[in-house]
Short mmCIF file of C-alpha atoms and ligand atoms in Angstrom, two decimals:
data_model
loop_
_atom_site.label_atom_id
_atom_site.label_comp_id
_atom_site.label_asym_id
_atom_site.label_seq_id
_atom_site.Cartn_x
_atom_site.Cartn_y
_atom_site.Cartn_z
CA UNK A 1 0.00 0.00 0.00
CA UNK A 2 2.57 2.51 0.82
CA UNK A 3 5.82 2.83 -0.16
CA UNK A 4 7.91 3.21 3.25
CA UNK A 5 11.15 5.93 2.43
CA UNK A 6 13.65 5.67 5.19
CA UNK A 7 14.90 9.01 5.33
CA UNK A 8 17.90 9.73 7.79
CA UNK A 9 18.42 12.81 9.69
CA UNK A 10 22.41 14.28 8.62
CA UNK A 11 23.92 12.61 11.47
CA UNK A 12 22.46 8.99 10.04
CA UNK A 13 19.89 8.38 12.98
CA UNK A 14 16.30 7.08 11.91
CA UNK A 15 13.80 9.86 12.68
CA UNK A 16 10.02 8.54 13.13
CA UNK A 17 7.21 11.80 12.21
CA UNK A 18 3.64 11.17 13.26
CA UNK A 19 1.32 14.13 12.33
CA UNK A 20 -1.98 14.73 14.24
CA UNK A 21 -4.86 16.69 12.52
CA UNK A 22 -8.20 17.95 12.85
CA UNK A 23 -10.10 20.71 13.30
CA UNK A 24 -9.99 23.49 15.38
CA UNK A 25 -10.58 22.49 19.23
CA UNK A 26 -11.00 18.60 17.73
CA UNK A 27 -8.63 17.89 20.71
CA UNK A 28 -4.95 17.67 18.48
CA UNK A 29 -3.13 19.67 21.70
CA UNK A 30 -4.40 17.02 24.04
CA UNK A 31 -4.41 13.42 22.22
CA UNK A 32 -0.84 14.57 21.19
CA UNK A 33 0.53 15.13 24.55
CA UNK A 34 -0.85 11.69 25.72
CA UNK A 35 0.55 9.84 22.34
CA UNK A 36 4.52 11.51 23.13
CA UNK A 37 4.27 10.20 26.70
CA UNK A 38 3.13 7.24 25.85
CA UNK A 39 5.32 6.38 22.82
CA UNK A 40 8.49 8.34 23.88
CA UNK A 41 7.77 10.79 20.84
CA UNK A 42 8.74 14.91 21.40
CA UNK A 43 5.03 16.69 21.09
CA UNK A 44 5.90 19.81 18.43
CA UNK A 45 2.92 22.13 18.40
CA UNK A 46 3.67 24.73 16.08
CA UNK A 47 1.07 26.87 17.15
CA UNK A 48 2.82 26.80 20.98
CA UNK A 49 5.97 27.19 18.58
CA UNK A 50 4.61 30.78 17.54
CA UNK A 51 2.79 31.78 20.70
CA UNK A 52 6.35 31.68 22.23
CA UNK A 53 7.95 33.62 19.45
CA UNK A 54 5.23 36.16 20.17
CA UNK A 55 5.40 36.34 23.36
CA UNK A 56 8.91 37.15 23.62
CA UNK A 57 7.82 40.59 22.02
CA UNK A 58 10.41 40.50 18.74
CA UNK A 59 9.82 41.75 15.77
CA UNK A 60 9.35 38.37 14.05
CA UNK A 61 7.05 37.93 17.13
CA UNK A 62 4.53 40.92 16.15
CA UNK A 63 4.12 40.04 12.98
CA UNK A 64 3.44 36.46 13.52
CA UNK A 65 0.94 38.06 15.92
CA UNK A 66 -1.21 40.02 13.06
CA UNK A 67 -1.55 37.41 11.10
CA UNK A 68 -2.60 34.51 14.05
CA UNK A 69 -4.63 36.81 16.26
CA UNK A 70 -6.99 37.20 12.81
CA UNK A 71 -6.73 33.45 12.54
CA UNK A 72 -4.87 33.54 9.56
CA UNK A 73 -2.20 31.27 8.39
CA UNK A 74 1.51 32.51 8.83
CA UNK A 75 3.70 33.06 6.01
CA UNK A 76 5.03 29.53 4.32
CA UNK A 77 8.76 30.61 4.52
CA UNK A 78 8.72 30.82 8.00
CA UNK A 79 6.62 27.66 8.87
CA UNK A 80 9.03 26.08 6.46
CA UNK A 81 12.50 27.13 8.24
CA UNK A 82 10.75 26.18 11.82
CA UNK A 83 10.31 22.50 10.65
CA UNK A 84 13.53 22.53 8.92
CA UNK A 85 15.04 23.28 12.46
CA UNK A 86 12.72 20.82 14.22
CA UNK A 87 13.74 18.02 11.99
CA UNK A 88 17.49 18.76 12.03
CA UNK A 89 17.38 18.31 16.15
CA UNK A 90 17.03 14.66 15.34
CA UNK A 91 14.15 13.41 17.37
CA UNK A 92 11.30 11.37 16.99
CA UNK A 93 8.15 13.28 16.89
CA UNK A 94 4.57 14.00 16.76
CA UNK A 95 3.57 17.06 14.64
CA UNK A 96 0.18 18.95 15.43
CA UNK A 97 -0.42 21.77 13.77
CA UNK A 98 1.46 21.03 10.44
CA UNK A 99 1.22 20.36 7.18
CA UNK A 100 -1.87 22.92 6.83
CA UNK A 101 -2.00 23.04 2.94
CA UNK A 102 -0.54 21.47 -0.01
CA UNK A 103 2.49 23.58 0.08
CA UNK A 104 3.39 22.47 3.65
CA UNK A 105 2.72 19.09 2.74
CA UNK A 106 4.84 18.71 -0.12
CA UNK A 107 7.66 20.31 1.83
CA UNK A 108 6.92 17.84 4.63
CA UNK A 109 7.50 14.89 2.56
CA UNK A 110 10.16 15.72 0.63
CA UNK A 111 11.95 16.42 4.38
CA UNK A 112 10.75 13.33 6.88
CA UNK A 113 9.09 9.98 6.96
CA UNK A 114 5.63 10.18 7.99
CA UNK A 115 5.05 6.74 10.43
CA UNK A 116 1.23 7.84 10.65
CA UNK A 117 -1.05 10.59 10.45
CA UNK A 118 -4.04 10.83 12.81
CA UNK A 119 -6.92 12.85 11.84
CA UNK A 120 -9.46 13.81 14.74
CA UNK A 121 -13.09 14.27 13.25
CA UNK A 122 -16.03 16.68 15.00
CA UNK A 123 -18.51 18.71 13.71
CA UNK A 124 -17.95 23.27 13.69
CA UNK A 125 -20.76 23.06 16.26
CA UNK A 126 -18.31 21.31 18.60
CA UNK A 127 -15.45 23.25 17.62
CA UNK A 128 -16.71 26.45 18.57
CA UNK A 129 -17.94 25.01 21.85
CA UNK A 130 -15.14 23.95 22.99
CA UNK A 131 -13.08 26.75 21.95
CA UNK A 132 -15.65 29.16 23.46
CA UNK A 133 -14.45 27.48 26.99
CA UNK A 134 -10.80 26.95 26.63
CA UNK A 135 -8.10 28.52 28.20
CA UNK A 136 -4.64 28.41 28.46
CA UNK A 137 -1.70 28.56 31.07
CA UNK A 138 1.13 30.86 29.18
CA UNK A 139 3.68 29.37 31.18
CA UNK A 140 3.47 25.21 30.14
CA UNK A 141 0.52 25.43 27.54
CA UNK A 142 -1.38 23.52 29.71
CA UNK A 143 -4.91 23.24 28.37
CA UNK A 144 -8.16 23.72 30.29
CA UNK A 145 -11.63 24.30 30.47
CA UNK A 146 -12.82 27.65 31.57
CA UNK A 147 -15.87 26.39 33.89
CA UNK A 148 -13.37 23.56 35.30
CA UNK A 149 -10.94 25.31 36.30
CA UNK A 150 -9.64 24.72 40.06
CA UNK A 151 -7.45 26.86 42.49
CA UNK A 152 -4.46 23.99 42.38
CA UNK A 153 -4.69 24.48 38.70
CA UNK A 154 -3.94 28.80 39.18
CA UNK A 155 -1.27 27.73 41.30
CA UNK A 156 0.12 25.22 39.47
CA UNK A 157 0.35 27.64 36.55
CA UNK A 158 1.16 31.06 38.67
CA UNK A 159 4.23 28.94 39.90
CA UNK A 160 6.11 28.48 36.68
CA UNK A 161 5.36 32.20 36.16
CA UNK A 162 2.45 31.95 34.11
CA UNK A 163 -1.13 33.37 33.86
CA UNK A 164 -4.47 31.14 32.99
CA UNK A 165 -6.02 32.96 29.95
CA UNK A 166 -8.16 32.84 27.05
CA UNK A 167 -5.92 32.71 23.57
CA UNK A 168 -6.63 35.78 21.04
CA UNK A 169 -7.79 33.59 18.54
CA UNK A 170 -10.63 31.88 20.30
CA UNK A 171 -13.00 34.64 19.52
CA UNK A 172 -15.47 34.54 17.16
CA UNK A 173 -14.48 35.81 14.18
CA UNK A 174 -11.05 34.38 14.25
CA UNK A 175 -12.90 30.82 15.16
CA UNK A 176 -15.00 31.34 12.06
CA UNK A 177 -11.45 32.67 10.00
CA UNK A 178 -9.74 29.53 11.27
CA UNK A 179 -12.57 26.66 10.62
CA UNK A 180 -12.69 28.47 6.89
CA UNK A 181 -9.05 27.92 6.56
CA UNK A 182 -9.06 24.22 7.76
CA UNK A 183 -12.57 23.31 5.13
CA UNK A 184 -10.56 25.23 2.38
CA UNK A 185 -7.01 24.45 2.77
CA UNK A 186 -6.07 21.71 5.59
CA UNK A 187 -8.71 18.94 4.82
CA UNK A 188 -7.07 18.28 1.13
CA UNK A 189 -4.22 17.52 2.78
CA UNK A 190 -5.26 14.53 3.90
CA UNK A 191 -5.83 12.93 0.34
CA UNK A 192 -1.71 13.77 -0.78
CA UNK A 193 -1.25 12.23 2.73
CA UNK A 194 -2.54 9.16 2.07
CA UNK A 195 -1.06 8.48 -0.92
CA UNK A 196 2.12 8.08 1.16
CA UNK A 197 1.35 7.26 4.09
CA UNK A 198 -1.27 5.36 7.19
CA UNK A 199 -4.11 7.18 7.83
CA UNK A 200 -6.11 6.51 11.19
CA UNK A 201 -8.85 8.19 11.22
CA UNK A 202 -10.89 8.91 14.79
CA UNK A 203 -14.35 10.28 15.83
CA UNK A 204 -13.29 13.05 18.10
CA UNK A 205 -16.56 13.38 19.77
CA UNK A 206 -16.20 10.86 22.79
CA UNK A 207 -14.23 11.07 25.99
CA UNK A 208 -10.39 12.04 25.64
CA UNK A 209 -9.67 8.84 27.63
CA UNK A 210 -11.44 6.52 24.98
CA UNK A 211 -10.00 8.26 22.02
CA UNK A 212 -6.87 7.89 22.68
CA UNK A 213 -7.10 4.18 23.80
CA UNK A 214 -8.75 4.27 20.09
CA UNK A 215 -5.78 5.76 18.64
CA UNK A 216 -3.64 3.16 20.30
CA UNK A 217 -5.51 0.25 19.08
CA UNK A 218 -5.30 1.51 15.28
CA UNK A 219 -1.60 2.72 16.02
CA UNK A 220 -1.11 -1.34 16.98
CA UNK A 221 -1.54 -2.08 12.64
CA UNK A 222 0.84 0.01 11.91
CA UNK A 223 4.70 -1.72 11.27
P1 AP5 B 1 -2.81 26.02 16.83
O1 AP5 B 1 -2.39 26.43 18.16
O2 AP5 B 1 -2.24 24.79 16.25
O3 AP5 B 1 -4.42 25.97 16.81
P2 AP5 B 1 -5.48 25.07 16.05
O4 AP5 B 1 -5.01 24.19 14.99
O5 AP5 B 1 -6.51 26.04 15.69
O6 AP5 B 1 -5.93 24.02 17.10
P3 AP5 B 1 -6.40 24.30 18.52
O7 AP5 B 1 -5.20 24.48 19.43
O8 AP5 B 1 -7.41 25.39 18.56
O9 AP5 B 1 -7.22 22.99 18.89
P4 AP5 B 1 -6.77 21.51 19.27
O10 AP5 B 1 -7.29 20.59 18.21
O11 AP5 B 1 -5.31 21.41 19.61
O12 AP5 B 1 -7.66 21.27 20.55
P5 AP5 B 1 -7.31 21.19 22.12
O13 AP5 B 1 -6.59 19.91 22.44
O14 AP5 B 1 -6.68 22.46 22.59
O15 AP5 B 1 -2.52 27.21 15.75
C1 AP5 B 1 -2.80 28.54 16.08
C2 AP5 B 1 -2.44 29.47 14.94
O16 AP5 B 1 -1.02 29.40 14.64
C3 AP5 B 1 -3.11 29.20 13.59
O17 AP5 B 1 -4.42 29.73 13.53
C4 AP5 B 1 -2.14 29.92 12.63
O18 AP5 B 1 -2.29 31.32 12.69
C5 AP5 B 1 -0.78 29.57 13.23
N1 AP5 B 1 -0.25 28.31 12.67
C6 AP5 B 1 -0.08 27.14 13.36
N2 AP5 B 1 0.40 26.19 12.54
C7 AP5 B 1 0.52 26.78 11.31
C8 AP5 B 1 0.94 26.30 10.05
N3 AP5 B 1 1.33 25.02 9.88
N4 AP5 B 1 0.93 27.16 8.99
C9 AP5 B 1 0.56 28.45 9.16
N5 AP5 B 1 0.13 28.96 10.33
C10 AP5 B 1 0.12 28.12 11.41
O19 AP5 B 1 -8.79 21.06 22.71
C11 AP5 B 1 -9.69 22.13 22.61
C12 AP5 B 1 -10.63 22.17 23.83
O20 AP5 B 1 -11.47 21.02 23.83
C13 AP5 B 1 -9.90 22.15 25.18
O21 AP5 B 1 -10.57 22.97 26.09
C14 AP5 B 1 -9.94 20.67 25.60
O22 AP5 B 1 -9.91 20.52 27.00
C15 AP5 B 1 -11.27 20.25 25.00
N6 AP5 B 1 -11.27 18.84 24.58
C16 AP5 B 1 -10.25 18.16 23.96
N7 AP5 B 1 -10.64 16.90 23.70
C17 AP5 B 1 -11.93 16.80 24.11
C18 AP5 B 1 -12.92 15.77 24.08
N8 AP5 B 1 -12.63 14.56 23.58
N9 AP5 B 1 -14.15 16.02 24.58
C19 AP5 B 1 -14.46 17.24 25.09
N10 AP5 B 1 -13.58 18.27 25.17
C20 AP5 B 1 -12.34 18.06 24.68
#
């Protein structure tokens, strides 16, 4: 079915890519954090990747910021060179938030072997739900759920120096922007995917728990 290419990183090591998709809010930040723990993978959200870069106020950082606060893509050449730099450390990995288009895609292949790529289904009605709820800890992107939140978990986030807020682009508009973007761009992606690749495809609309023993039982078929 697929053609396996054993790509080596420059200093000769195998490298192992999995790629999680899905929606906005389908759950891609938390299944992915439970699959690196659980397989000894490094969990590379490129989205945490940028919120960094803008938080640290640079100039790279602000205009990142223009174009994700709208819920916009970034610029291709710069996505590009930050998973040129992620590949190069050498690691094996789990990639959630990338390819988003064609473009990325191609450039994706061309630069790692793709061991599997999960894609987490649920409707925009659930999307915007759960985004309308979620919050964030700036200090260990530590996701949680605004009416569930608990004094331990302030603390637990004040202590590394961070705050517990609600991301810029979990507002309306830049939901709507972002779900556009995924119909449109990020859902074809899937079709050049499999052409290359295993696909394991999950209903995202169940209990974290049970989706990810789901993702473990189709990640069990795949050599
Ligand atoms: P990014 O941070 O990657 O955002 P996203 O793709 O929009 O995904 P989300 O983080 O919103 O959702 P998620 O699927 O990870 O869900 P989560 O686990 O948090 O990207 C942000 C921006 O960066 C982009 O808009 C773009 O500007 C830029 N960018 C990033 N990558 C780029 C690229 N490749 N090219 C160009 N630009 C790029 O869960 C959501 C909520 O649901 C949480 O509250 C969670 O607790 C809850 N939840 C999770 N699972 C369940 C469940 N099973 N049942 C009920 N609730 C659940």
């Amino acid at each position: 079915m697929v053609e396996k290419r054993r790509n080596k990183t420059r200093k000769g090591v195998l490298r192992m890519t999995y790629i999680i998709m899905g929606p906005q809010g389908s759950g891609k930040g938390t299944q992915a954090k439970l699959i690196a723990k659980e397989y000894g993978l490094e969990h590379v959200s490129i989205g945490d990747l940028l919120r960094k870069e803008v938080a640290s106020g640079s100039e790279k950082g602000k205009m990142l910021h223009e174009y994700m606060k709208q819920g916009k893509l970034i610029p291709l050449q710069i996505n590009n060179e930050i998973i040129k730099e992620v590949l190069d450390k050498n690691k094996n990995i789990i990639l959630d938030g990338y390819p988003r288009n064609i473009e990325q895609a191609k450039f994706l292949l061309e630069h790692a072997e793709i061991k599997a790529v999960i894609v987490i289904n649920i409707s925009e009605e659930e999307s915007i739900k759960r985004l309308s709820k979620r919050l964030i800890c700036t200090a260990n992107n530590k996701i949680y759920v605004e009416d569930q939140i608990t004094d331990q978990d302030k603390e637990e986030c004040e202590s590394q120096g961070g705050q517990i807020i609600k991301r810029d682009d979990d507002k309306p508009d830049a939901i709507k922007k972002r779900l556009e973007i995924y119909n449109k761009e990020t859902k074809p992606v899937v079709s050049v995917l499999e052409q290359k690749t295993f696909i394991v495809e999950i209903n995202g609309e169940k209990p974290p728990e049970q989706i990810f023993e789901e993702i473990k039982q189709k990640l069990k078929f795949i050599k």
